[in-house]
XYZ file of C-alpha atoms in Angstrom:
84
model
C 0.000 0.000 0.000
C 0.848 3.660 0.024
C 2.313 4.653 3.390
C 1.725 8.373 2.862
C -1.967 7.936 2.046
C -2.497 5.567 4.972
C -0.909 7.972 7.465
C -2.831 10.960 6.060
C -6.072 8.992 6.546
C -5.148 8.129 10.151
C -4.307 11.788 10.852
C -7.797 12.835 9.672
C -9.524 10.478 12.108
C -10.502 11.651 15.583
C -8.210 10.860 18.459
C -5.094 12.156 20.105
C -2.707 11.210 17.327
C -0.262 8.472 16.542
C 2.757 7.583 18.629
C 5.454 5.379 17.181
C 9.025 4.450 17.724
C 11.658 2.411 16.018
C 14.002 3.176 13.165
C 12.576 2.289 9.752
C 9.022 3.636 9.994
C 9.978 7.040 11.481
C 12.641 7.435 8.766
C 10.065 6.739 6.033
C 7.580 9.173 7.603
C 10.252 11.876 8.008
C 11.128 11.515 4.312
C 7.456 12.115 3.472
C 7.203 15.111 5.834
C 4.458 13.395 7.837
C 5.885 13.753 11.348
C 4.297 16.635 13.268
C 6.263 16.175 16.480
C 9.426 14.398 17.592
C 10.150 13.323 21.157
C 13.610 12.222 22.173
C 14.608 10.914 25.584
C 18.315 11.202 26.309
C 19.713 8.891 28.965
C 22.797 9.991 30.945
C 25.067 7.186 29.767
C 27.332 6.536 26.803
C 27.086 3.130 25.162
C 29.486 3.372 22.221
C 27.149 1.278 20.071
C 23.547 1.051 18.941
C 21.412 2.341 16.092
C 21.765 5.800 14.607
C 18.484 7.697 14.488
C 17.382 8.765 11.018
C 20.486 7.382 9.297
C 19.949 7.762 5.562
C 17.622 10.780 5.743
C 17.914 12.479 2.351
C 17.351 16.034 3.572
C 17.894 17.969 6.763
C 14.868 18.562 8.994
C 15.192 21.677 11.159
C 13.410 21.372 14.503
C 12.046 23.840 17.077
C 12.103 22.883 20.775
C 8.551 22.788 22.167
C 9.161 21.449 25.669
C 11.728 19.789 27.865
C 11.344 17.625 30.976
C 14.179 16.460 33.200
C 13.755 13.333 35.318
C 15.370 12.521 38.663
C 17.495 9.882 36.937
C 19.115 12.594 34.826
C 17.249 11.553 31.676
C 15.801 14.431 29.658
C 12.725 14.222 27.390
C 12.632 16.850 24.649
C 9.702 17.521 22.295
C 10.328 19.191 18.949
C 8.233 20.312 15.982
C 9.596 20.543 12.454
C 10.139 24.097 11.198
C 8.087 24.429 8.028
């Protein structure tokens, strides 16, 4: 099927929105310009390995910080919107 059409249809339906994670689907949606908000949670530890977010994105997406929340553990959740 057509991912873009399917997501546009879901966005038109009532509800609070769609929340997803992972690597492949968010990359495909970012390429189509269908992500309205990004949320990243940064943990206070360095691993030295693991997946790279949005590796292979064909164009830069500039973001605007909407909110930030720091947890007692030191983790920080940041919400961004794409600048359009």
